[in-house]
Short mmCIF file of C-alpha atoms in Angstrom, two decimals:
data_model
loop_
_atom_site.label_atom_id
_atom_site.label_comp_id
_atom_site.label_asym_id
_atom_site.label_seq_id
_atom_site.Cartn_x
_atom_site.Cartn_y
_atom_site.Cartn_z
CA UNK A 1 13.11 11.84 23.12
CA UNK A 2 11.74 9.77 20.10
CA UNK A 3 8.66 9.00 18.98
CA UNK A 4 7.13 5.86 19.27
CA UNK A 5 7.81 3.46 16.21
CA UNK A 6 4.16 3.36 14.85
CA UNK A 7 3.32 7.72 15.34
CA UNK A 8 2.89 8.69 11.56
CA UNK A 9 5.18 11.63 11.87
CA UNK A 10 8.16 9.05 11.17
CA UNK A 11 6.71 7.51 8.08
CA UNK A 12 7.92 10.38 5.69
CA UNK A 13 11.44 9.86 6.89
CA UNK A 14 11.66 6.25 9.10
CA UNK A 15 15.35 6.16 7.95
CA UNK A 16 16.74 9.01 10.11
CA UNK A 17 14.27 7.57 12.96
CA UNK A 18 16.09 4.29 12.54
CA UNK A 19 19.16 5.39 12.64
CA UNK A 20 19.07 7.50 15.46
CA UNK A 21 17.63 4.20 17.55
CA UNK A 22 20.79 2.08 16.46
CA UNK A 23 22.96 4.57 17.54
CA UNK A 24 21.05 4.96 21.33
CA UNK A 25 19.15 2.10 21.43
CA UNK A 26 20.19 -0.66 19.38
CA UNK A 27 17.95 -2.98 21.15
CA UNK A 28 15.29 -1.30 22.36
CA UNK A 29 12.01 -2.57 24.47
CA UNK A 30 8.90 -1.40 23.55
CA UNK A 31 5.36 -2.15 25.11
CA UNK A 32 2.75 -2.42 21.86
CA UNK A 33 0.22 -0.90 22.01
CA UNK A 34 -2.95 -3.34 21.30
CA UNK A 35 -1.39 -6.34 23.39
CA UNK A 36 0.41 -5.10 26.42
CA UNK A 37 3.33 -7.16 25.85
CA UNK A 38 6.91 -5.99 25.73
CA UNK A 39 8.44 -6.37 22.47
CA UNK A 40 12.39 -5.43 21.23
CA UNK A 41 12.82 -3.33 17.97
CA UNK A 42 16.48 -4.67 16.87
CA UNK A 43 18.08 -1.82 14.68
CA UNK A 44 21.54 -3.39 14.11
CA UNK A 45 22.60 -5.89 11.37
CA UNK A 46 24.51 -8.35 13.30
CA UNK A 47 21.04 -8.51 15.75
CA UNK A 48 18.90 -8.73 13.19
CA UNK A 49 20.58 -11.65 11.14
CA UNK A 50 21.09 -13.35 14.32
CA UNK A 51 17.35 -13.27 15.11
CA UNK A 52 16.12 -14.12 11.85
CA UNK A 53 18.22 -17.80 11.82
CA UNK A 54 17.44 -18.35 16.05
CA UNK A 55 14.87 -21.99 16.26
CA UNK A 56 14.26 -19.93 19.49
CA UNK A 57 12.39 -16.86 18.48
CA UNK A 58 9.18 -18.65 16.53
CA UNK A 59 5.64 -17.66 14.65
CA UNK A 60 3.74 -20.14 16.77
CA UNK A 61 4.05 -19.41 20.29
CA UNK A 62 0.40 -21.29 21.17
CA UNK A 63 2.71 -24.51 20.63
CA UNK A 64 5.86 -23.24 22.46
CA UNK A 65 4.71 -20.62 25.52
CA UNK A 66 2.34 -21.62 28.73
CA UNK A 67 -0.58 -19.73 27.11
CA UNK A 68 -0.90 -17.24 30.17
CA UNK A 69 2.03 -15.71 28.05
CA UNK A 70 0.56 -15.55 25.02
CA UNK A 71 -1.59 -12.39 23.67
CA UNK A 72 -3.37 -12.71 20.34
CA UNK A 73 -1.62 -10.13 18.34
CA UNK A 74 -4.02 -9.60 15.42
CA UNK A 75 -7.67 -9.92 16.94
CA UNK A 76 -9.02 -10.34 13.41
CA UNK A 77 -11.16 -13.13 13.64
CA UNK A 78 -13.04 -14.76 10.50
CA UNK A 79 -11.46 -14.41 7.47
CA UNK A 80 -8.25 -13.99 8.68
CA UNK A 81 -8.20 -16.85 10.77
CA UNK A 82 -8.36 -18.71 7.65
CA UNK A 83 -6.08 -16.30 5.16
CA UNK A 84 -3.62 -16.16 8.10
CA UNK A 85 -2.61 -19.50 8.44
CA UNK A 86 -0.10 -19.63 5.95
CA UNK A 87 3.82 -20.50 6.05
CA UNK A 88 4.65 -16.76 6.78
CA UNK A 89 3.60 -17.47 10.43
CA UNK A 90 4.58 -21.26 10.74
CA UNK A 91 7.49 -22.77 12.34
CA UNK A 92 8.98 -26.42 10.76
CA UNK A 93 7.87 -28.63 10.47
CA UNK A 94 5.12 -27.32 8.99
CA UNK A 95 6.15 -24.36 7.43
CA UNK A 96 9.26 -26.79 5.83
CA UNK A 97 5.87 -28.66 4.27
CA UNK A 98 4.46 -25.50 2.90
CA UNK A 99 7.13 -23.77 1.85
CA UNK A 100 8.51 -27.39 -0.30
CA UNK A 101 5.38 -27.28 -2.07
CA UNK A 102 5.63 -24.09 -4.19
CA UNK A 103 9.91 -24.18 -4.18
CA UNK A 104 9.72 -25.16 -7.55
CA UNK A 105 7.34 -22.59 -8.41
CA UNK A 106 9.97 -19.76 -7.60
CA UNK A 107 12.70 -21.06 -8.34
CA UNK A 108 15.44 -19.32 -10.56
CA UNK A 109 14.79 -21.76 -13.25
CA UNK A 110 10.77 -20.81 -13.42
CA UNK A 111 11.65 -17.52 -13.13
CA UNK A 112 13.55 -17.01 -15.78
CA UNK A 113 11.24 -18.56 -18.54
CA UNK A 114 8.86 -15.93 -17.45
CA UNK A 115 11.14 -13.01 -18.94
CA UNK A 116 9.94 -12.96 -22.35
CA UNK A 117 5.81 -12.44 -20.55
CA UNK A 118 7.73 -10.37 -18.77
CA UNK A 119 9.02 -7.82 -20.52
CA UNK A 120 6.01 -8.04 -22.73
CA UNK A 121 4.13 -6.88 -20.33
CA UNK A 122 6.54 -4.16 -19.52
CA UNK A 123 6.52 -3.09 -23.07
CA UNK A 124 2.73 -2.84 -22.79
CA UNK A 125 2.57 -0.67 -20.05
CA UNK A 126 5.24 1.66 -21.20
CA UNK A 127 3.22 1.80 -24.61
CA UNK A 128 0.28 2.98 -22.55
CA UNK A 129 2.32 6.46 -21.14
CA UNK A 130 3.78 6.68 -24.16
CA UNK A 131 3.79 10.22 -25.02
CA UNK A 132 2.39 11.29 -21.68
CA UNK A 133 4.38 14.11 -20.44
CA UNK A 134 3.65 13.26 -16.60
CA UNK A 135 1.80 10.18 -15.01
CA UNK A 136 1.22 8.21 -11.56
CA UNK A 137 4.40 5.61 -11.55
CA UNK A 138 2.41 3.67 -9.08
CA UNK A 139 -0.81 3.22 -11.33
CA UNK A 140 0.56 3.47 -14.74
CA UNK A 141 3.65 0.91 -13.71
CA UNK A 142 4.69 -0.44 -10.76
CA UNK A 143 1.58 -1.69 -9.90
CA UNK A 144 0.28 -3.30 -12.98
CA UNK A 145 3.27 -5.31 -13.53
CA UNK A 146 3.85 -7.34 -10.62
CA UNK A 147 -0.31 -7.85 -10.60
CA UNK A 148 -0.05 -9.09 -14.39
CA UNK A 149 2.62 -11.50 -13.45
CA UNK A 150 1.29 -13.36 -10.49
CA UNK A 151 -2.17 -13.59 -11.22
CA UNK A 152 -1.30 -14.96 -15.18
CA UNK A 153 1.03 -17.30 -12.87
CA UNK A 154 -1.93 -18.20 -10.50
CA UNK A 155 -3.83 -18.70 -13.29
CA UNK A 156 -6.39 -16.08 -12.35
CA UNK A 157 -8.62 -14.61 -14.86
CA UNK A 158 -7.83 -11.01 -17.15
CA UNK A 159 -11.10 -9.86 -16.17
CA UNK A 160 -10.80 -10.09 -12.10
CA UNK A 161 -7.21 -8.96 -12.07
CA UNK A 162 -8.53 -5.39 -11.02
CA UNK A 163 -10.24 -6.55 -7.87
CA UNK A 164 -7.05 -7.61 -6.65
CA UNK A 165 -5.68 -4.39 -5.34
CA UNK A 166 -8.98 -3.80 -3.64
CA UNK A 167 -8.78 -6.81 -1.72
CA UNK A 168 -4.98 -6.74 -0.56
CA UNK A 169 -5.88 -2.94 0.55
CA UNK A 170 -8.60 -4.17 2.59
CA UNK A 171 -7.24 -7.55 4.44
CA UNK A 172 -3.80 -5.25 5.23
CA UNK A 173 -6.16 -2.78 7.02
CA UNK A 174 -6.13 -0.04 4.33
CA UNK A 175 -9.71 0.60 4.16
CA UNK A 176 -11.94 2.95 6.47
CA UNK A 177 -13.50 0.44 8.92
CA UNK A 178 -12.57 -3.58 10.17
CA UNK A 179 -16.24 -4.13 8.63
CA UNK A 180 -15.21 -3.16 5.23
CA UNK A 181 -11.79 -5.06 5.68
CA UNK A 182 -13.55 -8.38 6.84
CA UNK A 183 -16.10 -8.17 4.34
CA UNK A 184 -13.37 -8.00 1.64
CA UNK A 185 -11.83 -11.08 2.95
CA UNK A 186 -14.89 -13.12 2.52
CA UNK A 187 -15.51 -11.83 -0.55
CA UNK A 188 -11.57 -12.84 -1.63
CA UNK A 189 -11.95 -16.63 -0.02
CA UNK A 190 -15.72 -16.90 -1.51
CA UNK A 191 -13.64 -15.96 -5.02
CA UNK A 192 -11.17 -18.75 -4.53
CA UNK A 193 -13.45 -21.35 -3.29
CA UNK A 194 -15.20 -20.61 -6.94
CA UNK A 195 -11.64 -20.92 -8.38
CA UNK A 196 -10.62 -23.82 -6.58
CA UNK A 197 -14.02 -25.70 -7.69
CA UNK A 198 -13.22 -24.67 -11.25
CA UNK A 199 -9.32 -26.03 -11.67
CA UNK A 200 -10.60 -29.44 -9.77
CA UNK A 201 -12.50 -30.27 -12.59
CA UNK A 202 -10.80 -28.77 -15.32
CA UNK A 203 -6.94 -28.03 -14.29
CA UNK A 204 -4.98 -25.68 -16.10
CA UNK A 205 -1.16 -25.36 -16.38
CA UNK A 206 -1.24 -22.40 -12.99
CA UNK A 207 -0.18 -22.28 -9.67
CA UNK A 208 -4.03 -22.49 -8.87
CA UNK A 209 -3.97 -26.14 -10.38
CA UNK A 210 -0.60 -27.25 -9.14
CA UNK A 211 -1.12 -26.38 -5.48
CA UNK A 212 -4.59 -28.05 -5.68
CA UNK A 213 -2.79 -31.53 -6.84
CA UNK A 214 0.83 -30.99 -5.56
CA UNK A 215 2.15 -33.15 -2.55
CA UNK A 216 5.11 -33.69 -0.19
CA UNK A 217 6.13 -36.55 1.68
CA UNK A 218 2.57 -37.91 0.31
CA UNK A 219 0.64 -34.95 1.77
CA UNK A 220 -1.38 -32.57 0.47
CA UNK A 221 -2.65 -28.92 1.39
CA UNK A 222 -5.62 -28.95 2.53
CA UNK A 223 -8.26 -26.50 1.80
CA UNK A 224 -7.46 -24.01 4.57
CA UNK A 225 -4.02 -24.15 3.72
CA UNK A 226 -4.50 -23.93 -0.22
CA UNK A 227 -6.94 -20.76 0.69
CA UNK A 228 -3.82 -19.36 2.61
CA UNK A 229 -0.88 -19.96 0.46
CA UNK A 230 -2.91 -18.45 -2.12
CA UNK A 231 -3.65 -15.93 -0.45
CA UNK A 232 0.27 -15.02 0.28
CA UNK A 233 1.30 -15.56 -2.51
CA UNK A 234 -1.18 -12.86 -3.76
CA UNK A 235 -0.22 -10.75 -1.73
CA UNK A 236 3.65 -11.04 -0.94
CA UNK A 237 3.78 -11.58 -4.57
CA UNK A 238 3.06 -7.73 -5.81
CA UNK A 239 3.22 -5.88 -2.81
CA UNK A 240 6.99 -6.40 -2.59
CA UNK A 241 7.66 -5.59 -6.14
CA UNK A 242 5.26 -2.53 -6.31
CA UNK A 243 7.51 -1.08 -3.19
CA UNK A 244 10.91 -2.29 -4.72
CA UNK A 245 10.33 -0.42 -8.17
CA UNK A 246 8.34 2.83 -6.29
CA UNK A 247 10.91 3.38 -3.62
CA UNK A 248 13.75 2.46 -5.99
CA UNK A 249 12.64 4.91 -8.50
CA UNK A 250 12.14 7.91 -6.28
CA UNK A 251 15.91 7.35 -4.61
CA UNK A 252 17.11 7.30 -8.12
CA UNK A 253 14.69 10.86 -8.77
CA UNK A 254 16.21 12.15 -5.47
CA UNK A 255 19.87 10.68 -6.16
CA UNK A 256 20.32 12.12 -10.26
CA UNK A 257 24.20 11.53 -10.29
CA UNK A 258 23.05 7.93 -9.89
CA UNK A 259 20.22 8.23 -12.16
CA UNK A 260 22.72 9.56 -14.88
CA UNK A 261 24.46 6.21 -13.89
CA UNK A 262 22.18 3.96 -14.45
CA UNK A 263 20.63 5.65 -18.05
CA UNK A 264 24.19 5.73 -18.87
CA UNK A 265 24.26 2.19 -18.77
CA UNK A 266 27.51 3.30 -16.69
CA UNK A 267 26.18 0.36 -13.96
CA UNK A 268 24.14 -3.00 -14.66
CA UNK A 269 20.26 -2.93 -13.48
CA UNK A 270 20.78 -5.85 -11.21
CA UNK A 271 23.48 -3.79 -9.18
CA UNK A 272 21.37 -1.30 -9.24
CA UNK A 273 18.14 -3.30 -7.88
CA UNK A 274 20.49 -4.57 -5.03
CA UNK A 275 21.30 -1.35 -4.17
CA UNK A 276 17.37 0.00 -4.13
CA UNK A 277 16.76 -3.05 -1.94
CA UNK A 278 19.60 -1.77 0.76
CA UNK A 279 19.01 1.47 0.50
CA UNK A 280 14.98 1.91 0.84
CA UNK A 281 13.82 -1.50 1.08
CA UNK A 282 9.80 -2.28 0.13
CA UNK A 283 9.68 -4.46 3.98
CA UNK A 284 10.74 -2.48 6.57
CA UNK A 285 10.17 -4.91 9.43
CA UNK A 286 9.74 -8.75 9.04
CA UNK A 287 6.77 -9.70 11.12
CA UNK A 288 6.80 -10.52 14.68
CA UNK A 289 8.54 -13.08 16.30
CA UNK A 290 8.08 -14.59 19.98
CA UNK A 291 10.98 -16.02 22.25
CA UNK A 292 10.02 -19.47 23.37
CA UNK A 293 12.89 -19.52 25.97
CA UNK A 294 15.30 -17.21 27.66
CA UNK A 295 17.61 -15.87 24.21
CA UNK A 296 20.56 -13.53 24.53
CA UNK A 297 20.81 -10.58 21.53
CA UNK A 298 22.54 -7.94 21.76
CA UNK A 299 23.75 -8.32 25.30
CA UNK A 300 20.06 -8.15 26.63
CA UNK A 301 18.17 -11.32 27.64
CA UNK A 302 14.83 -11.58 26.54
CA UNK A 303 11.93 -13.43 28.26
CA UNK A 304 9.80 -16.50 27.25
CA UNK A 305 6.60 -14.51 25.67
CA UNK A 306 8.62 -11.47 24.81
CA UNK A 307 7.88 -10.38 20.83
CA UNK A 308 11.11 -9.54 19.18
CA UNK A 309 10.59 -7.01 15.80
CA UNK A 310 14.06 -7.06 13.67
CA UNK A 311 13.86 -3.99 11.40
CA UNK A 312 15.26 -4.69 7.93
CA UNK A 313 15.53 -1.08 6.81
CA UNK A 314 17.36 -0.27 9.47
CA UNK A 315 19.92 -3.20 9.53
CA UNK A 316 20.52 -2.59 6.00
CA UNK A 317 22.21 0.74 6.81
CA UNK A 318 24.07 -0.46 9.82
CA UNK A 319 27.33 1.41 9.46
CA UNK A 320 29.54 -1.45 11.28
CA UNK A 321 28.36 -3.65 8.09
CA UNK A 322 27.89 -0.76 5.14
CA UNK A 323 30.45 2.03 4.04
CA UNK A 324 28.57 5.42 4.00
CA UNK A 325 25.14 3.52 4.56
CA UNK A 326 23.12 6.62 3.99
CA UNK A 327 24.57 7.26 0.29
CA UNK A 328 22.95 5.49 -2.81
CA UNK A 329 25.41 3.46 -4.80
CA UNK A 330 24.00 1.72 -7.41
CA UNK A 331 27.54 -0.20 -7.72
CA UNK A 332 27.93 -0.89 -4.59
CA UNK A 333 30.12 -4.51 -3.92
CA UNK A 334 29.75 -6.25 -1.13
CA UNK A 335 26.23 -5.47 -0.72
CA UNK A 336 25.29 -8.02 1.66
CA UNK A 337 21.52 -6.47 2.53
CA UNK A 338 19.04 -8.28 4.24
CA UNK A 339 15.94 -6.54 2.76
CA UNK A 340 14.38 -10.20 1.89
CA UNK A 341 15.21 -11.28 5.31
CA UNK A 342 17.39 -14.45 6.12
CA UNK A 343 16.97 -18.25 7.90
CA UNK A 344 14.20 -19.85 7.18
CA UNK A 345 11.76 -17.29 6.56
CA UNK A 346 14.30 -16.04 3.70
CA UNK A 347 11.51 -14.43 0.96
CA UNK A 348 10.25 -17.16 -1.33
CA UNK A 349 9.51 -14.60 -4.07
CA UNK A 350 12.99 -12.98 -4.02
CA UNK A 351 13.85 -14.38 -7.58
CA UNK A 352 10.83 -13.10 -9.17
CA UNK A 353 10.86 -10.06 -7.44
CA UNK A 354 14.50 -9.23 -8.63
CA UNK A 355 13.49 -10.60 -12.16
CA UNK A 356 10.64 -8.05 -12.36
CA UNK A 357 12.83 -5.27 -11.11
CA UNK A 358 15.51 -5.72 -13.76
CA UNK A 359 13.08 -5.76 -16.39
CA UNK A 360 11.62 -2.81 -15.63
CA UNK A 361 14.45 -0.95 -14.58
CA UNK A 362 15.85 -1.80 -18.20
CA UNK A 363 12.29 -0.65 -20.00
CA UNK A 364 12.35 2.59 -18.13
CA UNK A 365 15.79 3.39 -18.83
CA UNK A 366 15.38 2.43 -22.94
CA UNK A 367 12.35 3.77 -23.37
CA UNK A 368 11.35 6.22 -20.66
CA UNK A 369 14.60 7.79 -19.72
CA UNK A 370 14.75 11.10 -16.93
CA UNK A 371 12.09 11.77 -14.69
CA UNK A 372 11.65 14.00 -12.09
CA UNK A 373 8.48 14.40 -9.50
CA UNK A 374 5.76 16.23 -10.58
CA UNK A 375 4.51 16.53 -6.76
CA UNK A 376 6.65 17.85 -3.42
CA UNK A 377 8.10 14.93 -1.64
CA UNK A 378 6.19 15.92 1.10
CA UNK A 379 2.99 14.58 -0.08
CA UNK A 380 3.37 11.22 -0.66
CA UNK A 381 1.06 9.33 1.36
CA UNK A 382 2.85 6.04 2.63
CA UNK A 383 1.55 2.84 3.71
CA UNK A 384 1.07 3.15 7.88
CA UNK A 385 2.28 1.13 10.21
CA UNK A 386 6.12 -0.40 9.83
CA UNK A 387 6.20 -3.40 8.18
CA UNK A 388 5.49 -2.98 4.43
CA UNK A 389 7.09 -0.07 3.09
CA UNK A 390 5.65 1.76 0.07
CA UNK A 391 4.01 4.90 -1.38
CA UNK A 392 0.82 4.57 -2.67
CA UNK A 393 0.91 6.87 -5.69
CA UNK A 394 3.96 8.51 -7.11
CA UNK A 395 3.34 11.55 -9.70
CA UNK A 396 6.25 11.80 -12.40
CA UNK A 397 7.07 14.31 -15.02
CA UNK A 398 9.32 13.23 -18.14
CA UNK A 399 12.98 15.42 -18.15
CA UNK A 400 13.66 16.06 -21.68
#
């Protein structure tokens, strides 16, 4: 029999757990654990897609469900209240207001006059291990970079970039106690009511600035909802791309015909991205979504209440969709992965995210070439729980 979803002994390995759900359970009820309500883990492609792009499955069920049926799933209270209202877990037409507001500001055309920072910044950081016969890919790289790039696009300050990390530990529950985690989110929205004060009377040429000012249909965030896009932004803003280039890199270490692929130049780095994003994904669930009404998937009805859970990772190596799902192919075509999700919830971020990706993937191969682990697979300590997907320090050695 298999484990429940959230024990820790799948988290080295969720793909093979995955997999063996689709194949006996494609659609599988679960009861969680903290709210006592029934929720469905959807494992195949066609389920998940179908899900995703469904008005009837929702982030707001207080507005939708007779509230007998609905459980608060977080419990957080306080500063999550606040940090947690943002379009992420909005239905239209509110999270159509949101979401219109920073568009622009992710777009492909923003995006790309960010590649010369960009790579600048890549260049930096690969100066720093130059020579270094082994470092942590995680510390030395794929962290930094996506950090560097949305806070100098936020507009926050060189000198608190390093606190960052610290606080997107703490408010996704990676700290010790829920006391240390909620004190970390007041410290975060005491920082950006400080910020906030400072860009209203002198605005600066940042996302910071812009949301402050920016308006749709002649409305304007207000301060809740500027302390909350922020806040996502923030977060789904680095977290992504640190898992993208962490996972990516370690199929590519585990995968060296591919590897010898890529440094060969023998396939482009934006195939290759696409193909880290099918293959090990940094989301491996979107987050939760309730039924507001009786919806068929999968040839089960769910309930009004029910909490439906489509799992990315899994879809993405759906063998009714992918050829040989469970072999890396950096030139794989079709690739037609879902691993930034799809409808209206599709990730904002994807462009930059990408951008990033290619960009390093390009500096690593010109400049860094082979690596190898310098650590046994075995100890890489993952992120818990199943929804964001990443290690949280990767040990490499240089191949000459």
């Amino acid at each position: 029999m298999l484990p429940e979803p959230w024990d820790p002994v799948i988290r080295p390995d969720p793909h093979s757990y995955w997999n063996d759900l689709r194949a006996t359970e494609p659609v599988a009820p679960r009861i969680g654990p903290v709210t006592g309500n029934t929720f469905w883990l959807l494992t195949r492609y066609e389920d998940c897609v179908a899900a995703l792009r469904t008005p009837l499955l929702g982030k707001e069920p207080e507005k939708h469900l007779d509230p007998s049926l609905v459980v608060d799933t977080a419990n957080a209270g306080g500063a999550f209240d606040i940090l947690g209202r943002n379009m992420l877990f909005l239905d239209p037409p509110d999270h159509t207001r949101l979401r219109s507001l920073v568009r622009d500001g992710f777009s492909n055309r923003t995006v790309e006059g960010l590649v010369p920072r960009i790579t600048e910044i890549v260049d930096e950081l690969i100066d720093r291990i130059d020579g270094a016969s082994a470092f942590d890919l995680i510390e030395a790289f794929a962290l930094p970079l996506p950090i560097i790039v949305i806070a100098e696009l936020l507009g926050i300050p060189v000198e608190d970039q390093g606190r960052f990390r610290e606080w997107t530990n703490a408010t996704l529950g990676r700290v010790a106690t829920v006391e240390e985690s909620m004190t970390a989110g007041m410290e975060f929205i005491g920082y950006l009511n400080d910020l906030a004060d400072a860009r209203r009377v002198d605005p600066r040429d940042d996302m910071v600035s812009f949301l402050l000012h920016a308006e749709s249909d002649g409305e304007r965030l207000d301060h809740q909802e500027f302390l909350a896009m922020v806040f996502l932004l923030l977060v789904a803003g680095h977290e992504t791309t640190v898992n993208l280039i962490g996972n990516g890199m370690l199929e590519l270490i585990r995968n060296p015909g591919e590897f010898d692929r890529l440094l060969a130049g023998e396939v482009g780095v934006e195939s290759a991205t696409e193909e880290m994003l099918r293959f090990h994904g940094p989301v491996e669930s979107t987050t939760l979504r309730w039924a507001y009404d009786e919806v068929e998937i999968g040839g089960h009805t769910l309930q009004p209440g029910d909490l439906v859970v489509p799992i990315l990772m899994a879809a993405n190596r759906d063998p009714d969709v992918f050829e040989n799902p469970d072999r890396l192919d950096l030139g794989r075509s079709p690739n037609r992965h879902i691993a930034f999700g799809s409808g209206i919830h599709l990730c904002l971020g994807a462009p930059l995210a990408r951008k990033e990706t290619h960009i390093a993937l390009a500096g690593l191969r010109e400049r860094v070439g082979r690596l190898d682990l310098d650590m046994d697979v075995a100890d890489l300590e993952w992120n818990e729980g199943f929804f964001l997907r990443g290690a949280r320090s990767m040990r490499v050695r240089r191949v000459a």
